[in-house]
Structure formats: C-alpha cells, structure tokens
Short mmCIF file of C-alpha atoms in Angstrom, two decimals:
data_model
loop_
_atom_site.label_atom_id
_atom_site.label_comp_id
_atom_site.label_asym_id
_atom_site.label_seq_id
_atom_site.Cartn_x
_atom_site.Cartn_y
_atom_site.Cartn_z
CA THR A 1 -72.69 22.19 -131.32
CA ILE A 2 -75.64 19.80 -130.88
CA ILE A 3 -74.64 17.95 -134.07
CA ALA A 4 -70.99 17.61 -132.96
CA LEU A 5 -72.13 16.42 -129.53
CA SER A 6 -74.47 13.83 -131.12
CA ILE A 7 -71.65 12.47 -133.31
CA ILE A 8 -69.32 12.13 -130.31
CA ILE A 9 -72.01 10.65 -128.02
CA GLY A 10 -73.11 8.18 -130.74
CA THR A 11 -69.57 6.84 -131.19
CA ILE A 12 -68.88 6.64 -127.44
CA MET A 13 -72.25 4.92 -126.85
CA THR A 14 -71.38 2.25 -129.46
CA MET A 15 -67.85 1.77 -128.12
CA SER A 16 -68.94 1.38 -124.50
CA SER A 17 -72.02 -0.81 -125.00
CA SER A 18 -72.12 -4.56 -124.36
CA ASN A 19 -75.54 -4.95 -125.94
CA TRP A 20 -76.34 -5.01 -129.68
CA LEU A 21 -79.37 -2.72 -129.34
CA MET A 22 -77.36 0.01 -127.60
CA ALA A 23 -74.55 -0.33 -130.16
CA TRP A 24 -77.09 -0.03 -132.97
CA LEU A 25 -78.69 3.00 -131.30
CA GLY A 26 -75.28 4.71 -131.02
CA LEU A 27 -74.53 4.10 -134.72
CA GLU A 28 -77.95 5.45 -135.73
CA LEU A 29 -77.49 8.59 -133.63
CA ASN A 30 -74.08 9.06 -135.22
CA MET A 31 -75.44 8.58 -138.74
CA LEU A 32 -78.41 10.93 -138.30
CA ALA A 33 -76.17 13.63 -136.80
CA ILE A 34 -73.76 13.65 -139.75
CA LEU A 35 -76.48 13.97 -142.43
CA PRO A 36 -76.99 17.77 -141.90
CA ILE A 37 -73.20 18.26 -142.16
CA LEU A 38 -73.11 16.30 -145.43
CA SER A 39 -76.02 18.24 -146.95
CA LYS A 40 -74.80 21.67 -145.80
CA PRO A 41 -73.31 22.76 -149.19
CA LYS A 42 -76.36 23.60 -151.29
CA THR A 43 -75.27 21.70 -154.40
CA SER A 44 -76.73 18.71 -156.22
CA ARG A 45 -73.48 16.76 -155.58
CA ALA A 46 -73.87 17.27 -151.82
CA SER A 47 -77.51 16.14 -151.90
CA GLU A 48 -76.53 13.08 -153.93
CA ALA A 49 -73.69 12.26 -151.51
CA THR A 50 -76.03 12.64 -148.50
CA THR A 51 -78.63 10.31 -150.07
CA LYS A 52 -76.00 7.68 -150.94
CA TYR A 53 -74.53 7.86 -147.45
CA PHE A 54 -77.95 7.58 -145.79
CA LEU A 55 -79.07 4.62 -147.92
CA THR A 56 -75.87 2.58 -147.47
CA GLN A 57 -75.73 3.23 -143.73
CA ALA A 58 -79.43 2.40 -143.37
CA ILE A 59 -78.94 -0.92 -145.22
CA ALA A 60 -75.91 -1.70 -143.04
CA SER A 61 -77.95 -0.91 -139.89
CA ALA A 62 -80.79 -3.16 -141.09
CA MET A 63 -78.31 -6.01 -141.68
CA MET A 64 -76.87 -5.40 -138.22
CA LEU A 65 -80.33 -5.64 -136.61
CA LEU A 66 -81.13 -8.77 -138.62
CA SER A 67 -77.90 -10.44 -137.53
CA SER A 68 -78.29 -9.60 -133.84
CA THR A 69 -81.99 -10.61 -133.87
CA ILE A 70 -81.25 -14.02 -135.42
CA ASN A 71 -78.50 -14.54 -132.86
CA ALA A 72 -80.78 -13.50 -129.97
CA TRP A 73 -83.50 -15.78 -131.33
CA GLN A 74 -81.12 -18.77 -131.33
CA THR A 75 -79.08 -18.09 -128.18
CA GLY A 76 -81.49 -15.94 -126.15
CA ASN A 77 -78.77 -13.34 -125.60
CA TRP A 78 -78.28 -9.79 -126.96
CA GLY A 79 -74.67 -9.50 -125.71
CA ILE A 80 -72.06 -8.39 -128.25
CA SER A 81 -69.56 -11.06 -127.21
CA GLU A 82 -72.28 -13.76 -127.45
CA LEU A 83 -72.48 -13.67 -131.26
CA LYS A 84 -72.00 -17.42 -131.82
CA ASN A 85 -74.17 -18.21 -134.85
CA LYS A 86 -72.04 -18.43 -138.05
CA PHE A 87 -74.76 -16.96 -140.27
CA SER A 88 -75.17 -14.03 -137.85
CA THR A 89 -71.43 -13.34 -137.64
CA THR A 90 -71.10 -13.32 -141.45
CA ILE A 91 -73.97 -10.83 -141.87
CA MET A 92 -72.62 -8.72 -138.99
CA ALA A 93 -69.12 -8.65 -140.52
CA LEU A 94 -70.59 -7.54 -143.87
CA SER A 95 -72.72 -4.83 -142.25
CA LEU A 96 -69.71 -3.45 -140.31
CA MET A 97 -67.63 -3.48 -143.51
CA MET A 98 -70.38 -1.52 -145.23
CA LYS A 99 -70.48 0.94 -142.32
CA MET A 100 -66.73 1.63 -142.60
CA GLY A 101 -66.49 1.38 -146.40
CA ALA A 102 -64.36 -1.73 -146.96
CA ALA A 103 -64.54 -3.93 -150.10
CA PRO A 104 -66.68 -5.61 -151.40
CA VAL A 105 -69.23 -3.06 -150.08
CA HIS A 106 -67.08 0.04 -150.59
CA PHE A 107 -68.86 1.64 -153.58
CA TRP A 108 -70.42 4.52 -151.63
CA LEU A 109 -67.19 5.88 -150.10
CA PRO A 110 -65.42 7.55 -153.11
CA GLU A 111 -68.72 9.02 -154.36
CA VAL A 112 -69.73 10.41 -150.97
CA LEU A 113 -66.29 11.96 -150.33
CA GLN A 114 -66.28 13.56 -153.77
CA GLY A 115 -69.64 15.22 -153.06
CA THR A 116 -68.69 16.73 -149.69
CA THR A 117 -66.29 19.36 -148.34
CA LEU A 118 -62.77 18.42 -147.25
CA GLN A 119 -63.64 18.79 -143.54
CA THR A 120 -66.58 16.38 -143.87
CA ALA A 121 -64.38 13.98 -145.88
CA LEU A 122 -61.91 14.04 -142.98
CA LEU A 123 -64.75 13.24 -140.54
CA ILE A 124 -65.97 10.28 -142.64
CA THR A 125 -62.52 8.76 -143.20
CA THR A 126 -61.44 9.06 -139.54
CA TRP A 127 -64.05 9.47 -136.77
CA GLN A 128 -66.85 7.56 -138.53
CA LYS A 129 -64.67 4.43 -138.76
CA ILE A 130 -63.95 4.20 -135.01
CA ALA A 131 -67.34 2.76 -133.93
CA PRO A 132 -67.66 -0.05 -136.53
CA ILE A 133 -64.02 -1.06 -136.08
CA THR A 134 -64.51 -1.23 -132.29
CA LEU A 135 -67.50 -3.55 -132.83
CA MET A 136 -65.49 -5.70 -135.26
CA TYR A 137 -62.68 -5.86 -132.66
CA MET A 138 -65.18 -7.08 -130.05
CA ILE A 139 -66.48 -9.92 -132.25
CA SER A 140 -63.19 -10.72 -134.04
CA ASN A 141 -62.85 -14.07 -132.21
CA ASN A 142 -66.20 -15.23 -133.59
CA ILE A 143 -65.84 -14.17 -137.25
CA GLN A 144 -64.43 -16.81 -139.63
CA PRO A 145 -60.87 -15.77 -140.59
CA THR A 146 -61.50 -16.69 -144.26
CA ILE A 147 -64.15 -13.95 -144.57
CA LEU A 148 -61.90 -11.30 -143.02
CA VAL A 149 -58.85 -12.29 -145.10
CA PHE A 150 -60.87 -12.34 -148.35
CA ALA A 151 -62.42 -8.91 -147.64
CA GLY A 152 -59.03 -7.53 -146.55
CA ILE A 153 -57.10 -8.64 -149.64
CA LEU A 154 -59.96 -7.46 -151.90
CA SER A 155 -59.91 -4.04 -150.16
CA MET A 156 -56.15 -3.79 -150.67
CA ILE A 157 -56.43 -4.59 -154.40
CA ILE A 158 -59.45 -2.29 -155.04
CA GLY A 159 -57.93 0.50 -152.93
CA GLY A 160 -54.69 0.29 -154.93
CA LEU A 161 -56.18 -0.03 -158.42
CA GLY A 162 -58.95 2.52 -157.80
CA GLY A 163 -56.55 5.27 -156.73
CA ILE A 164 -54.16 4.96 -159.68
CA ASN A 165 -56.10 6.97 -162.28
CA GLN A 166 -57.61 9.55 -159.92
CA THR A 167 -56.97 13.26 -160.32
CA GLN A 168 -59.44 14.24 -157.59
CA LEU A 169 -57.67 14.22 -154.21
CA ARG A 170 -60.80 13.35 -152.23
CA LYS A 171 -61.45 10.23 -154.32
CA MET A 172 -57.77 9.34 -154.05
CA MET A 173 -57.97 9.60 -150.25
CA ALA A 174 -61.13 7.45 -150.31
CA TYR A 175 -59.28 4.66 -152.13
CA SER A 176 -56.37 5.16 -149.76
CA SER A 177 -58.82 4.62 -146.90
CA ILE A 178 -60.17 1.41 -148.53
CA ASN A 179 -56.61 0.14 -149.00
CA ASN A 180 -55.73 0.81 -145.37
CA LEU A 181 -58.94 -0.83 -144.14
CA GLY A 182 -57.82 -3.90 -146.09
CA TRP A 183 -54.70 -4.17 -143.92
CA THR A 184 -56.78 -3.62 -140.77
CA ILE A 185 -59.38 -6.27 -141.63
CA THR A 186 -56.80 -8.85 -142.74
CA ILE A 187 -54.89 -8.73 -139.44
CA MET A 188 -58.14 -8.47 -137.40
CA ALA A 189 -58.51 -12.26 -137.79
CA PHE A 190 -55.11 -13.01 -136.23
CA SER A 191 -54.12 -10.06 -134.02
CA PRO A 192 -56.95 -7.61 -133.24
CA ASN A 193 -54.66 -5.33 -131.19
CA THR A 194 -52.36 -4.81 -134.19
CA ALA A 195 -55.45 -4.00 -136.28
CA LEU A 196 -56.48 -1.28 -133.82
CA MET A 197 -52.97 0.16 -133.83
CA ASN A 198 -53.00 0.21 -137.64
CA ILE A 199 -56.29 2.10 -137.89
CA PHE A 200 -55.32 4.69 -135.27
CA THR A 201 -51.96 5.24 -137.01
CA TYR A 202 -53.91 5.76 -140.24
CA ILE A 203 -56.19 8.31 -138.55
CA ILE A 204 -53.13 10.22 -137.28
CA MET A 205 -51.68 10.20 -140.83
CA THR A 206 -54.86 11.20 -142.67
CA THR A 207 -55.82 14.10 -140.39
CA PRO A 208 -52.93 16.46 -141.32
CA ILE A 209 -53.30 15.65 -145.06
CA PHE A 210 -56.96 16.75 -145.07
CA LEU A 211 -56.24 19.76 -142.82
CA MET A 212 -53.47 20.95 -145.15
CA MET A 213 -55.62 20.42 -148.25
CA THR A 214 -58.40 22.44 -146.55
CA SER A 215 -55.98 25.16 -145.57
CA MET A 216 -54.69 25.48 -149.16
CA SER A 217 -58.14 24.89 -150.74
CA THR A 218 -56.68 22.09 -152.85
CA LYS A 219 -59.02 19.49 -154.36
CA THR A 220 -57.27 18.22 -157.49
CA LEU A 221 -53.77 17.19 -158.54
CA GLN A 222 -53.61 20.28 -160.78
CA ASN A 223 -54.25 22.54 -157.76
CA LEU A 224 -51.65 20.61 -155.78
CA SER A 225 -48.97 21.21 -158.42
CA THR A 226 -49.25 24.99 -157.88
CA THR A 227 -49.46 25.08 -154.07
CA TRP A 228 -45.73 25.88 -153.80
CA THR A 229 -46.63 29.53 -154.53
CA THR A 230 -48.79 29.86 -151.41
CA SER A 231 -47.02 27.62 -148.91
CA MET A 232 -43.80 25.78 -149.64
CA THR A 233 -43.73 24.16 -146.17
CA MET A 234 -47.20 22.67 -146.48
CA THR A 235 -46.52 21.44 -150.00
CA LEU A 236 -43.42 19.54 -148.84
CA SER A 237 -45.31 18.31 -145.76
CA ILE A 238 -48.10 16.84 -147.93
CA ALA A 239 -45.46 15.04 -150.03
CA LEU A 240 -43.88 13.52 -146.89
CA LEU A 241 -47.29 12.64 -145.45
CA MET A 242 -48.21 10.83 -148.68
CA LEU A 243 -44.98 8.82 -148.48
CA SER A 244 -45.75 8.00 -144.86
CA THR A 245 -49.30 6.85 -145.68
CA SER A 246 -47.90 4.61 -148.43
CA GLY A 247 -45.79 2.82 -145.79
CA LEU A 248 -42.25 3.69 -146.85
CA PRO A 249 -39.60 2.80 -144.22
CA PRO A 250 -38.34 5.96 -142.53
CA PHE A 251 -41.87 7.17 -141.76
CA THR A 252 -44.53 6.20 -139.21
CA GLY A 253 -46.74 4.51 -141.84
CA PHE A 254 -44.17 1.73 -142.18
CA MET A 255 -44.55 0.73 -138.51
CA PRO A 256 -48.04 -0.91 -138.55
CA LYS A 257 -47.40 -2.58 -141.92
CA MET A 258 -44.18 -4.13 -140.65
CA LEU A 259 -45.91 -5.38 -137.48
CA ILE A 260 -48.78 -6.82 -139.55
CA LEU A 261 -46.38 -8.65 -141.88
CA ASN A 262 -44.38 -9.86 -138.88
CA GLU A 263 -47.55 -11.25 -137.31
CA LEU A 264 -48.67 -12.95 -140.54
CA ILE A 265 -45.27 -14.62 -141.03
CA SER A 266 -45.12 -15.75 -137.39
CA GLN A 267 -48.56 -17.39 -137.93
CA LYS A 268 -47.05 -19.30 -140.92
CA LEU A 269 -49.11 -17.26 -143.41
CA THR A 270 -46.24 -16.37 -145.74
CA ILE A 271 -48.38 -16.48 -148.92
CA LEU A 272 -50.87 -14.03 -147.40
CA ALA A 273 -48.00 -11.73 -146.31
CA THR A 274 -46.56 -11.84 -149.86
CA LEU A 275 -49.99 -10.98 -151.32
CA ALA A 276 -50.26 -8.02 -148.91
CA ILE A 277 -46.82 -6.74 -149.96
CA MET A 278 -47.71 -7.05 -153.67
CA THR A 279 -50.94 -5.08 -153.21
CA SER A 280 -49.15 -2.37 -151.21
CA LEU A 281 -46.88 -1.86 -154.25
CA ILE A 282 -49.98 -1.03 -156.35
CA SER A 283 -51.09 1.66 -153.87
CA LEU A 284 -47.51 2.94 -153.60
CA LEU A 285 -47.79 3.89 -157.27
CA PHE A 286 -50.42 6.59 -156.76
CA TYR A 287 -48.83 7.94 -153.57
CA LEU A 288 -45.52 8.29 -155.42
CA ARG A 289 -47.36 9.95 -158.31
CA VAL A 290 -48.57 12.71 -155.98
CA THR A 291 -45.13 13.09 -154.37
CA TYR A 292 -43.43 13.21 -157.78
CA LEU A 293 -45.89 15.85 -158.98
CA ILE A 294 -45.23 18.03 -155.93
CA MET A 295 -41.47 17.62 -155.50
CA MET A 296 -39.98 16.73 -158.86
CA LEU A 297 -41.91 18.55 -161.59
CA THR A 298 -41.35 22.22 -162.36
CA PRO A 299 -44.71 24.03 -162.12
CA PRO A 300 -45.94 26.09 -165.10
CA MET A 301 -44.35 29.55 -165.08
CA THR A 302 -46.14 31.11 -168.04
CA THR A 303 -48.94 33.63 -167.49
CA PRO A 304 -51.69 31.87 -169.52
CA SER A 305 -51.37 28.65 -167.48
CA SER A 306 -54.62 27.79 -165.75
CA THR A 307 -53.62 27.92 -162.10
CA LYS A 308 -56.21 28.33 -159.39
CA TRP A 309 -56.58 31.87 -158.05
CA ARG A 310 -56.21 32.12 -154.28
CA ALA A 311 -57.12 35.15 -152.21
CA GLN A 312 -54.17 36.74 -150.44
CA ASN A 313 -56.07 37.22 -147.21
CA GLN A 314 -57.17 33.59 -147.15
CA LYS A 315 -56.69 31.97 -143.79
CA SER A 316 -53.85 29.49 -144.30
CA GLN A 317 -52.34 29.27 -140.82
CA PRO A 318 -51.83 25.72 -139.54
CA THR A 319 -54.57 24.56 -137.19
CA THR A 320 -53.81 23.31 -133.69
CA MET A 321 -54.01 19.65 -134.73
CA MET A 322 -52.07 19.93 -137.97
CA THR A 323 -48.52 20.34 -136.63
CA PRO A 324 -48.47 17.60 -133.95
CA THR A 325 -50.22 15.03 -136.19
CA ALA A 326 -47.84 15.83 -139.08
CA LEU A 327 -44.88 15.32 -136.71
CA PHE A 328 -46.29 12.00 -135.45
CA THR A 329 -46.80 10.88 -139.03
CA THR A 330 -43.16 11.27 -139.89
CA HIS A 331 -41.29 10.66 -136.63
CA LEU A 332 -43.00 7.86 -134.68
CA ILE A 333 -40.88 5.01 -136.10
CA PRO A 334 -38.60 4.70 -132.99
CA ALA A 335 -41.71 3.83 -130.93
CA ILE A 336 -42.09 0.38 -132.58
CA PRO A 337 -43.00 -2.11 -129.82
CA PHE A 338 -40.30 -4.74 -130.45
#
C-alpha cells in the first residue's frame, strides 16, 4: 500500500509542480517506489531488470538536474516554463525521453520489461510515462522541433523494426510502446494537445492487452496460439486489441493517428506525414502477425504438441478494468473531435 501510494504521489507531485526541483523530487519518489516491485520475483532476470531500470532512471534524473541547474544559473529562475536556454532544453528533452523510453535512449525498456512480471510491465508502459510526458508537454514550446521530430521518427522506425522478430510478448509490447511514443513526440512539436490525447489513447489500449495476458498467463507467441482452449473470448479480444493498437481504421487506435496526420498536413509537413505512415506500416506487420497467429492458424491438435499446461482452477475472470478499457479500445471512433 505504501509503495502504491508513493508511486501515485510521485506522479501527481511531478504533474502539479511549477518548479524543477519539485518535479525532480516527484520523479525520484516514483522511481524509488517502483524498485521493490521490479525486484519482487526472486530471479536473476528480475535483479538485472531492476538494476538496468535504476541506472537509466538515475542517469536521466542527473541530466534533468544538470539542465535545470544550468538554466537557473543563466536565467535565475527554477520555473518549469522558464526553460529558455537551448542547451538546457536539449538535455532536458533527452532526459525525459530516457525516462519514458523513447529512441535514441530506449535500450533499457525491452530488457526491463522482459525481466519483470506482466503487471509490472503494464505499470512501466502506462503509469510511469505520464509524469515525463506531462513535463515534456509543459516545455514543448521551448524545445526545438527538429530534435522532437528526429527522435519521434527514429522511435517509430526502431519500434517497428524491433518488434518484427520478437516471439516474447513483453518485448513486443515494449517495442510497440517505443513506436507509439514516436508518434507522441513527433506531434508534440506542433500540437501538444494531440500528443496528450495520443498517449492516453495508447494507455487505454495497452491496459486490457496486459490484463488479458496476465489473466491467461501468456508470455510468448507459442502460449498465445493455444489460449483458445482456455478462453475463446479473450483470445479474440486480444486479436482485436492488437489491430486497434496498430491503428487500423474501424478501431479507436486509428483516431489519434488520423488526427496527428491531419495536423502534420495542415502544417504543410506532408513529407513528415508520409514518413510517419511508412513507419506505421512496419509496425503493422508484427501486430498482424499476432492477429494472424490467433485467428487464422489452426492450433496443434496432437497430444505430443508442447502446449503450456494451465491449472483448471486458475483465476481467469476479467478484472474490473479489463472490460471497459477493451470496449473503449474498439468502439471510441465515433468520438473523433472533428
């Protein structure tokens, strides 16, 4: 309870502060509170993931302090909106990207997710991104658009290419997160409100996927291909959620992408919009691969096939959050603000 409270208070403290020191304090509280959760499974992978997470977040925090100190030294002001120095804004943008796991400082995210449980992976890909993205939103007017666009396009490409060959679902979701952050960061330079809408839509889409994978104890594509035996509804739901996350038209995931492309074209950035569409086709490949595996292929029916054993009394009822978020993920398209 104390840990959960610290994580929530840390994020809220960062979101509501107007001073760099308070924002930094909130992020540190948040980071220190999640370390016991990461290291809870007593395995070497969990210890490795915790160490990697701690080191990257500590480096990002140090860069954040350096940036705000240089800015305070030059302007005499610790206010978040007063970040005027170009050198400071560049370092701050990099540190926030490292905090949330966007390219080119994304290397820790797939490794950390692979070493943790599915619930912790859900926490890192959703809640832990809110605070740094809020800070980036607050300083978006001061960051040079070139930096954001470069990092955004790079995140889209790495997120797409990295997820293609993955068989581990947690790593696949990590690359999916990097890809989505690419869209968020790219549009942050031109329309910060659209960027916020994109990230919150992503959080709504990712939550039911992780909850369903937890409920069915599914961690690899091989496990996913046999989930139809335990829960047909959840298996089909995961397939639809994957399509939604990829941004295919009838689903909610298409909404933010369309608004982002609309904004880019209205700003006369057609080449950038075309690049974004091309990179989304790369990521579409691995989402479709999962959907094809679930919905199109006949699962192995022979007895010797190595399917994962699942206890009959295993708790597989949908959680309170799973059903509404899954519905939002597939049916929110009529709510497009046009």
